[in-house]
mmCIF file of C-alpha atoms in Angstrom:
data_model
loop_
_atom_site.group_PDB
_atom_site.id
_atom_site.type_symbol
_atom_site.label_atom_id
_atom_site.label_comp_id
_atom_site.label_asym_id
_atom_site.label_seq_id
_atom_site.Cartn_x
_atom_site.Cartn_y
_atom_site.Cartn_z
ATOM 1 C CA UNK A 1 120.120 89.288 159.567
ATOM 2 C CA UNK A 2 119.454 92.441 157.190
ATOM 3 C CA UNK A 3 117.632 92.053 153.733
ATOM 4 C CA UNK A 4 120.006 93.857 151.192
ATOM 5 C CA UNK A 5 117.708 96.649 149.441
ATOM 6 C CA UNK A 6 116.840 95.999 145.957
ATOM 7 C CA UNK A 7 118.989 98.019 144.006
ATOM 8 C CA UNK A 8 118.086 101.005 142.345
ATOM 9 C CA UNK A 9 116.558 101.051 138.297
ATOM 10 C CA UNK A 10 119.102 103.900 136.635
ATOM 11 C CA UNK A 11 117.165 106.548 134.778
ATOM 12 C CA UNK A 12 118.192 107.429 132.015
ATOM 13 C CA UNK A 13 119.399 110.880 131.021
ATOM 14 C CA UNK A 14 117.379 113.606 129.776
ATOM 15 C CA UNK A 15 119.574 113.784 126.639
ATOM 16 C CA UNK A 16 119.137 110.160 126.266
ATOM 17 C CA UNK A 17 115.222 109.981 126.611
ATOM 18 C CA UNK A 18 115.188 113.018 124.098
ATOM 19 C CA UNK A 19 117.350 110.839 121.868
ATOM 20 C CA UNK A 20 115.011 107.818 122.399
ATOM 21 C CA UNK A 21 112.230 109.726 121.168
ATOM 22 C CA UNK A 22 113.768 110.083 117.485
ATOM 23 C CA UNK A 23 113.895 106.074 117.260
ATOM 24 C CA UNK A 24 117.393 106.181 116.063
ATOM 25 C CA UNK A 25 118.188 102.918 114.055
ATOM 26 C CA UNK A 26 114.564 103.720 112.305
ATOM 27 C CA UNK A 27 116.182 106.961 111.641
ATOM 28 C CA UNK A 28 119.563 105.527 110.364
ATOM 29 C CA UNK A 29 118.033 103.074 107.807
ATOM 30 C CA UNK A 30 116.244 106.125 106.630
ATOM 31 C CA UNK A 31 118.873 108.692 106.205
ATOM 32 C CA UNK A 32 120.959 106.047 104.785
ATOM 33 C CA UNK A 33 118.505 105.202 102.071
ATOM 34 C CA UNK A 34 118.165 109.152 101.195
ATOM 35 C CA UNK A 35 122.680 109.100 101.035
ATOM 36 C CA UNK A 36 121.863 106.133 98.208
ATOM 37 C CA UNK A 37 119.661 108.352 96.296
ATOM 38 C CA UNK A 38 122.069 111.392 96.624
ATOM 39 C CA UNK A 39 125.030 109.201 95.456
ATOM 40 C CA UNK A 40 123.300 107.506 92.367
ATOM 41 C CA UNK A 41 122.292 111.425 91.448
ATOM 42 C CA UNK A 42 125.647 112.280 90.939
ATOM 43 C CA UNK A 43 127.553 110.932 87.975
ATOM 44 C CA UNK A 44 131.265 109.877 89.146
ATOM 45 C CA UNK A 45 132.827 110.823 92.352
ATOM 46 C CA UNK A 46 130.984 113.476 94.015
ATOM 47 C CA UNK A 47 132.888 117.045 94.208
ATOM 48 C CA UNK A 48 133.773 118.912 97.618
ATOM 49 C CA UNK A 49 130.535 120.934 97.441
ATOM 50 C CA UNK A 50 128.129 118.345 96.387
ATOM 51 C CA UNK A 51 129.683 116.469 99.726
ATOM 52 C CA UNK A 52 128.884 119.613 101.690
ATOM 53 C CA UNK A 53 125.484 119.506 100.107
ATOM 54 C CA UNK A 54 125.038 115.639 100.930
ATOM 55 C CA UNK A 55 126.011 116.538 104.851
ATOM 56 C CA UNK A 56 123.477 119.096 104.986
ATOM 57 C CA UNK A 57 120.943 116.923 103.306
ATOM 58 C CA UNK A 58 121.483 114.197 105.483
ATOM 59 C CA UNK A 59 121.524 116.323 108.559
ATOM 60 C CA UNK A 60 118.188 117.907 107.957
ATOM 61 C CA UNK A 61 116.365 114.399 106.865
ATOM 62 C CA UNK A 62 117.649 113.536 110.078
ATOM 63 C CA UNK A 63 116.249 116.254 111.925
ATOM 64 C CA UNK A 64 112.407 116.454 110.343
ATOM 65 C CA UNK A 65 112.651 111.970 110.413
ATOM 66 C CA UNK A 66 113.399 112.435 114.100
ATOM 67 C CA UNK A 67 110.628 114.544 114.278
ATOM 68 C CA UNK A 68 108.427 112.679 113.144
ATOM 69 C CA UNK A 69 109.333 109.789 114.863
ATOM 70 C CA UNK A 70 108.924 111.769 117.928
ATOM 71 C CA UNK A 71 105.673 112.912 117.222
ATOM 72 C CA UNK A 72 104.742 109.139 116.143
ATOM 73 C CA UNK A 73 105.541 108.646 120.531
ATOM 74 C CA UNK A 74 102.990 111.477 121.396
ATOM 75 C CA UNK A 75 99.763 109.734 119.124
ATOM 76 C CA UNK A 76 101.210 106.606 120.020
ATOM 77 C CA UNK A 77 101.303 106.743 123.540
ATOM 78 C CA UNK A 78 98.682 104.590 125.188
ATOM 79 C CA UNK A 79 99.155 102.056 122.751
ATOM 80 C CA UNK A 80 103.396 101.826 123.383
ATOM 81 C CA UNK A 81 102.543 101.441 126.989
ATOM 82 C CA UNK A 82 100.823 97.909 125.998
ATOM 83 C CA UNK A 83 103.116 96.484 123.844
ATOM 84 C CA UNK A 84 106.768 94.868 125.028
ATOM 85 C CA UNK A 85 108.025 95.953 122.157
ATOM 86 C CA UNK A 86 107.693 99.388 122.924
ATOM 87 C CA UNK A 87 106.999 100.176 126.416
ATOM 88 C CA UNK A 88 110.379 101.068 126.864
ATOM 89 C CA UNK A 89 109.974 104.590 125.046
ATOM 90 C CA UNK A 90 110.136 107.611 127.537
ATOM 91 C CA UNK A 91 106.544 108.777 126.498
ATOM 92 C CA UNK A 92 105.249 105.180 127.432
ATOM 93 C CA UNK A 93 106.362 105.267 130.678
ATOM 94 C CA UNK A 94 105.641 108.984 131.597
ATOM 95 C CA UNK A 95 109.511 110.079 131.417
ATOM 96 C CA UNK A 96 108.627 113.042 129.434
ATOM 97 C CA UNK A 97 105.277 114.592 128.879
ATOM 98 C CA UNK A 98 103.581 115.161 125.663
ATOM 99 C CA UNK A 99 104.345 118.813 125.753
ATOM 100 C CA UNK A 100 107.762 118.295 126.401
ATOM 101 C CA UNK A 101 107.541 115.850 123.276
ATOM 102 C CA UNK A 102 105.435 118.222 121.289
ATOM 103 C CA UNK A 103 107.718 120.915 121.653
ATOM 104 C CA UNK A 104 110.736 118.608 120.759
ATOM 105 C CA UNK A 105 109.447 117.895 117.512
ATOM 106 C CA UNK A 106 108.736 121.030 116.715
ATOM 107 C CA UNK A 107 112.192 122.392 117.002
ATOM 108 C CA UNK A 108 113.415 119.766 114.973
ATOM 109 C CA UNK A 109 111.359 119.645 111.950
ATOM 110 C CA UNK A 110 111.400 123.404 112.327
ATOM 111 C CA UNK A 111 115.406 123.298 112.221
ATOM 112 C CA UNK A 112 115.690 120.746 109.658
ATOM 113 C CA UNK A 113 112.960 122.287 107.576
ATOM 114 C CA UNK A 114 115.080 125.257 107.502
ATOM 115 C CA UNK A 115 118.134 123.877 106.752
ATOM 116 C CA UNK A 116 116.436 121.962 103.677
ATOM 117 C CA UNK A 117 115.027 125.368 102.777
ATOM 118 C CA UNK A 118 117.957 127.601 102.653
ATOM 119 C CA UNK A 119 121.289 125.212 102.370
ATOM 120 C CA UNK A 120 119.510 122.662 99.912
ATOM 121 C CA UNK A 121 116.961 123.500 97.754
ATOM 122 C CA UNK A 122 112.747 124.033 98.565
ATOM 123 C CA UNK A 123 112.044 121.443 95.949
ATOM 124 C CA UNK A 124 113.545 118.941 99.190
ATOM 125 C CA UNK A 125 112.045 120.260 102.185
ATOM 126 C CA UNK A 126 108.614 120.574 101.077
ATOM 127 C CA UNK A 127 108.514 116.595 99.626
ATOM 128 C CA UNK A 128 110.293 115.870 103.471
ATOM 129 C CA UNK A 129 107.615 117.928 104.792
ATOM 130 C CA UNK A 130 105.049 115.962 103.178
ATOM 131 C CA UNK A 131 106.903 112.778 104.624
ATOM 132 C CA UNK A 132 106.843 114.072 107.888
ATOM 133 C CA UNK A 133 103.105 114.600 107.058
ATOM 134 C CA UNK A 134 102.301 111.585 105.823
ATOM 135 C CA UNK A 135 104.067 109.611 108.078
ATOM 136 C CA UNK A 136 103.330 111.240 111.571
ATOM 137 C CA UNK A 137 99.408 112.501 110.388
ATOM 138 C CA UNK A 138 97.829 110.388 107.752
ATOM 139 C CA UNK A 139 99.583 107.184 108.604
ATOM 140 C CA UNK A 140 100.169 107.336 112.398
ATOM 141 C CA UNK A 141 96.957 109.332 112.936
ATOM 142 C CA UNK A 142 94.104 107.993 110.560
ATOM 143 C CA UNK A 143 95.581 104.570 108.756
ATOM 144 C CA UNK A 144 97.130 102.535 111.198
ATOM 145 C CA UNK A 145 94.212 102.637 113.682
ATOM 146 C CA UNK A 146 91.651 102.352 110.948
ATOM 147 C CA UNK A 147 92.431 99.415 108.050
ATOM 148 C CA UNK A 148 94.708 96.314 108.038
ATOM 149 C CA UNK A 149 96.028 97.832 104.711
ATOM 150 C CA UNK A 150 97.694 100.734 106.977
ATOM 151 C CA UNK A 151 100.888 99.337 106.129
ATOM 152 C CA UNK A 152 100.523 99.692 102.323
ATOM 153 C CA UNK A 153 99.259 102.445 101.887
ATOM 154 C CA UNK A 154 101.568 104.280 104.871
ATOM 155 C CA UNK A 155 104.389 102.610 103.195
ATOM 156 C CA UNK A 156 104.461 105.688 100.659
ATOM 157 C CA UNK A 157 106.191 107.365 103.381
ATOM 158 C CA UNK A 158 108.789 105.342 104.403
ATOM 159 C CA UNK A 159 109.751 104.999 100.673
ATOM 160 C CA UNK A 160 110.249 108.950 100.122
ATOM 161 C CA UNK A 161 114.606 108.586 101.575
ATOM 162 C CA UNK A 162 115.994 108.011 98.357
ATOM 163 C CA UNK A 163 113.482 110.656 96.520
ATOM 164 C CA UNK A 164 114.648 112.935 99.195
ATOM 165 C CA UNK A 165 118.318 112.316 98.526
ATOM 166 C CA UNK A 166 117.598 112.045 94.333
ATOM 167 C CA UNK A 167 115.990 115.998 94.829
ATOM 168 C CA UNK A 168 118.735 117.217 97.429
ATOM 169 C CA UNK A 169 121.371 117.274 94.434
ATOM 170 C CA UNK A 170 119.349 117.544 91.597
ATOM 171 C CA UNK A 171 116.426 119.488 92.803
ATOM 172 C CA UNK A 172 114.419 117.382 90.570
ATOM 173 C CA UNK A 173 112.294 113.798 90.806
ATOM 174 C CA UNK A 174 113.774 111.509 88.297
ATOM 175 C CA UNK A 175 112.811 108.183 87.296
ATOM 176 C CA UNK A 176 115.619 106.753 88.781
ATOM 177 C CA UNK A 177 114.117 108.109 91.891
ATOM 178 C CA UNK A 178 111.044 106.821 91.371
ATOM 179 C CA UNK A 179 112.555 103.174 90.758
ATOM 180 C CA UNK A 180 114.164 103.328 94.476
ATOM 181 C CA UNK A 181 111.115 104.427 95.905
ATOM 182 C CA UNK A 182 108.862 101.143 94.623
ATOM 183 C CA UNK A 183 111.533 98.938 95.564
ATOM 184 C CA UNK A 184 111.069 99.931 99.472
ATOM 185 C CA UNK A 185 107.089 100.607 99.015
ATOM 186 C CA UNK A 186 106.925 96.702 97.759
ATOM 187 C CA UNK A 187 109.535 96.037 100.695
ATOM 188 C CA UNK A 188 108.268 97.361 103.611
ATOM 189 C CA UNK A 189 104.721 95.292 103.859
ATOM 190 C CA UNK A 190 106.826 91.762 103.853
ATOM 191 C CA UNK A 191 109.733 93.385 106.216
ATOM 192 C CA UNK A 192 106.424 94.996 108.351
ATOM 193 C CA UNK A 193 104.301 91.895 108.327
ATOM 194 C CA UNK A 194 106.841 89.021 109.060
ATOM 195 C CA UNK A 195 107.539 91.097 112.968
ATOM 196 C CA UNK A 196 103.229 91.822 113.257
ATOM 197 C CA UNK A 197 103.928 87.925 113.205
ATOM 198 C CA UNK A 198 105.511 87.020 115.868
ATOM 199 C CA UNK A 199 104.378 90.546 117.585
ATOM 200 C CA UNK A 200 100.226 89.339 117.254
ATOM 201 C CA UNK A 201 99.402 89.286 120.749
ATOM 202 C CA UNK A 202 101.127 92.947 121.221
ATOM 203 C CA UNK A 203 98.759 94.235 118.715
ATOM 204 C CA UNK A 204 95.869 92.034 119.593
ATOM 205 C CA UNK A 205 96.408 93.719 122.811
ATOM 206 C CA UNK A 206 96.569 97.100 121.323
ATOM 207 C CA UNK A 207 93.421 97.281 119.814
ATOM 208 C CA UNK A 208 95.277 97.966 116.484
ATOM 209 C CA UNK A 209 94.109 96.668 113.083
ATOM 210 C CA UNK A 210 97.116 94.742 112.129
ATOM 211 C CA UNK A 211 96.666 92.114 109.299
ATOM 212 C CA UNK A 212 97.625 88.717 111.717
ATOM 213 C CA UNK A 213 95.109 90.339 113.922
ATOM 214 C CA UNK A 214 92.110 90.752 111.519
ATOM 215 C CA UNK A 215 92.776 88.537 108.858
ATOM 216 C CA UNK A 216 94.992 85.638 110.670
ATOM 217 C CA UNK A 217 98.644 84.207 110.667
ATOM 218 C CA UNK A 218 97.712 81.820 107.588
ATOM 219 C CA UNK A 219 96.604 85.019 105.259
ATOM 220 C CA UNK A 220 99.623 86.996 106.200
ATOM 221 C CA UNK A 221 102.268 84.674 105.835
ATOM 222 C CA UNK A 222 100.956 84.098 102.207
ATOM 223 C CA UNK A 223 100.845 87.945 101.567
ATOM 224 C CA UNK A 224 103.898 88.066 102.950
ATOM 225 C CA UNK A 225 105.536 85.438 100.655
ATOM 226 C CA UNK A 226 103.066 86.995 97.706
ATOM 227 C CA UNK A 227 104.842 90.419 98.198
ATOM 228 C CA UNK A 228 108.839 89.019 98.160
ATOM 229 C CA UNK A 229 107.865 87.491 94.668
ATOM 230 C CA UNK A 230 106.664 90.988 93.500
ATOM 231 C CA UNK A 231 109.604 93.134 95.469
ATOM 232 C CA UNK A 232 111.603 90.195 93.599
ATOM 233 C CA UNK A 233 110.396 91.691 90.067
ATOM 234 C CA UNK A 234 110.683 95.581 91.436
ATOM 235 C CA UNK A 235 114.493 95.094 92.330
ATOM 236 C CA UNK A 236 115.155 94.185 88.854
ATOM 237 C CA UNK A 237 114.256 97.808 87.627
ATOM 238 C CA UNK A 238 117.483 99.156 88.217
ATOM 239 C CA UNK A 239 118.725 97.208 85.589
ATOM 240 C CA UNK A 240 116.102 97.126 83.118
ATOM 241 C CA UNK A 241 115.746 100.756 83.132
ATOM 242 C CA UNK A 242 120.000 100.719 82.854
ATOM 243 C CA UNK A 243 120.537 102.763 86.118
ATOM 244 C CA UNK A 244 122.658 99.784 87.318
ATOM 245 C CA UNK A 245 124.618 96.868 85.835
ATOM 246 C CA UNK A 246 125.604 92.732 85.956
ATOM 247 C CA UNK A 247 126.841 93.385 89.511
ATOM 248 C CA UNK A 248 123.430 95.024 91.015
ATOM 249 C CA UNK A 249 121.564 92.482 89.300
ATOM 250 C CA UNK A 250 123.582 89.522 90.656
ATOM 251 C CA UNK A 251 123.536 90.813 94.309
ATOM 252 C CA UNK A 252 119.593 91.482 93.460
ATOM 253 C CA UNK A 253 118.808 88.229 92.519
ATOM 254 C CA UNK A 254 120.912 85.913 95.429
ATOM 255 C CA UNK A 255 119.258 88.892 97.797
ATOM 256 C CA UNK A 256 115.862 88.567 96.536
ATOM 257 C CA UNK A 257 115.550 85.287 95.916
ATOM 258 C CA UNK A 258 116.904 84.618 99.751
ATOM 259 C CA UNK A 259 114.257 86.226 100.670
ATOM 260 C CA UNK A 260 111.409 84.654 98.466
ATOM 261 C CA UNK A 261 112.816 81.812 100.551
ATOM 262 C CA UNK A 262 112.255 82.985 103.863
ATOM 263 C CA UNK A 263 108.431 84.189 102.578
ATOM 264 C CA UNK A 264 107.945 80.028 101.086
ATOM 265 C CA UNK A 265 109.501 78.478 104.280
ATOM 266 C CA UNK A 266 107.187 81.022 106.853
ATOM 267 C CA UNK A 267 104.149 80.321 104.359
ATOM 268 C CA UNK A 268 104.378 76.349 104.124
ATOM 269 C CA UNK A 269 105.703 75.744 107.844
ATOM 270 C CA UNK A 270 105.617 79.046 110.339
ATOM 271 C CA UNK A 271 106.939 79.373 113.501
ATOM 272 C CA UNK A 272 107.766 82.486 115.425
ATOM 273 C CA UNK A 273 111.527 82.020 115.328
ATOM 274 C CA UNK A 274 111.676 81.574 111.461
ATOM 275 C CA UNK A 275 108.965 84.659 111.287
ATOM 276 C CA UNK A 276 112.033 86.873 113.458
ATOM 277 C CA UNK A 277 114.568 85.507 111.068
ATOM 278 C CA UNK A 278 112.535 86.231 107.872
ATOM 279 C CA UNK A 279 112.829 89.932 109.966
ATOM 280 C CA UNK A 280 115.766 90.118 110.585
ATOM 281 C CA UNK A 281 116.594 88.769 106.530
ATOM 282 C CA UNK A 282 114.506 91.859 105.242
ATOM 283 C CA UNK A 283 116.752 94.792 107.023
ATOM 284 C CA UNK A 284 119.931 92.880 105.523
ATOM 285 C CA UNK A 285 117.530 93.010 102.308
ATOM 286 C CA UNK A 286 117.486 96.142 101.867
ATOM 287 C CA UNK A 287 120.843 97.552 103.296
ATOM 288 C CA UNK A 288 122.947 95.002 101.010
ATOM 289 C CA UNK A 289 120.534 95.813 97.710
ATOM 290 C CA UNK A 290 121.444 99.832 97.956
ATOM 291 C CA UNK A 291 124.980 98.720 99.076
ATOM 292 C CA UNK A 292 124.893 96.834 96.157
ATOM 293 C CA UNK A 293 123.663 99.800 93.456
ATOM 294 C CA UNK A 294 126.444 102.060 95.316
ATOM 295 C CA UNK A 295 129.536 99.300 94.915
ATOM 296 C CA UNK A 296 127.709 99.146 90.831
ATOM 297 C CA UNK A 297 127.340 102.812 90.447
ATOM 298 C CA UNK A 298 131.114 103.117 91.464
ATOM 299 C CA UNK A 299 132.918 100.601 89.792
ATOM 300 C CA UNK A 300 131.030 100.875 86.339
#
């Protein structure tokens, strides 16, 4: 009797390990936060070149994010290789070498640098460039490896999208701006914190400085519910400053308060499946809150 061969693990394609590299939903969530901040900048319905403008602008946010999400696989390496979560990534498991994923990077912050440059305005593609900065270098490379707080304080980066998208048609930083940008700097430790919860032995493993690690699952779950309660006070900036109305502010509060919920419920009685959900809660968060200030910004 023959033994049937095990069958064959597909490879993926070039083109589709490339892609990996970019970390696309990551990358998504971020140039759809920049679109918000390009919308709100324009009063009314925005004119055929301003959409022009808001393709281009989203195109090379894309481009330098991607970037810097590749570049993110290159430092990251070793540590990817040790965690489930992302061992998957082509760099992890030796699909594409670091100068293949240097390189890669390079041409794409250098073409969406360019395109931010000349079809945009300077103004946005040197704040990107300091995202891409920020994000790849002083977070990836000297924060996360080095304090608990990496989070926090790397959080400035991931809360530049909407800035980006404010400057792209205005070539200005307005307050407005500014607003959107705390709202996901006091969202992104909760959002961050609630996976490091259920993800502890990955980082344990790691060797990385994450707060369950060094500090414990009690003291993050009450930071964690500590932060919704203040991201609960940032969302209502919109409407105190009057940038949005009653119909932001409604979809704020049910949102916000849901997830003040989540943050009680994980901090009085955790468990790693209500620590995924309390996740999972903070990327419908966010996404419904902007949806919410575009549906406002339209109809009023």
């Amino acid at each position: 009797m023959s033994v049937a061969a095990p069958a064959a693990v597909s490879t993926p394609s070039r083109i589709a390990q490339f892609y990996a590299l970019t970390k696309p939903r990551v990358v998504q969530l971020i140039v759809f936060c920049a679109l918000i901040g390009m919308v709100l900048a324009v009063p009314g319905l925005p004119s055929a070149s301003q959409l022009g403008l808001m393709v281009l602008a989203c195109a090379g946010v894309w481009l330098v994010a991607g970037a810097a999400a590749a570049f993110n696989c290159i430092v990251e390496q070793g540590i990817d290789a040790k965690m489930k979560r992302t061992a998957w990534r082509p760099t992890a498991k030796g699909q594409l070498s670091n100068a293949q994923t240097l390189l890669f990077s390079a041409v794409l912050c250098g073409a969406g640098s360019a395109l931010l440059y000349f079809w945009v305005n300077p103004l946005t593609m040197w704040l990107t460039f300091a995202t891409f900065m920020g994000y790849a270098v002083i977070y990836t490379v000297i924060l996360k490896p080095l304090t608990p707080q990496n989070i926090v304080i790397g959080g400035a980066s991931g809360a530049m999208p909407p800035v980006l998208g404010w400057a792209a048609m205005t070539n200005d930083v307005g307050p407005e701006a500014l607003i959107l940008f705390l709202i996901i700097f006091l969202w992104t430790p909760p959002h961050f914190w609630a996976l490091a919860l259920y993800r502890v032995e990955d980082y344990r493993k790691s060797g990385l400085p994450m707060l369950p690690v060094t500090h414990g699952n009690e003291f993050t779950r009450l930071q964690v519910f500590l932060y919704t309660l203040i991201l609960f006070a940032g969302c209502l900036m919109p409407f105190v400053y009057g940038m949005s109305s009653w119909i932001y502010l409604a979809a704020a509060v049910v949102l916000s308060a849901g997830f003040c919920g989540y943050g009680f419920a994980l901090w009085r009685n955790y468990s790693d499946a209500l620590a995924r959900k309390t996740f999972r809660f903070s990327l419908i968060h966010l996404s419904a809150l902007f949806a919410a200030l575009l549906v406002d910004h339209y109809v009023l």
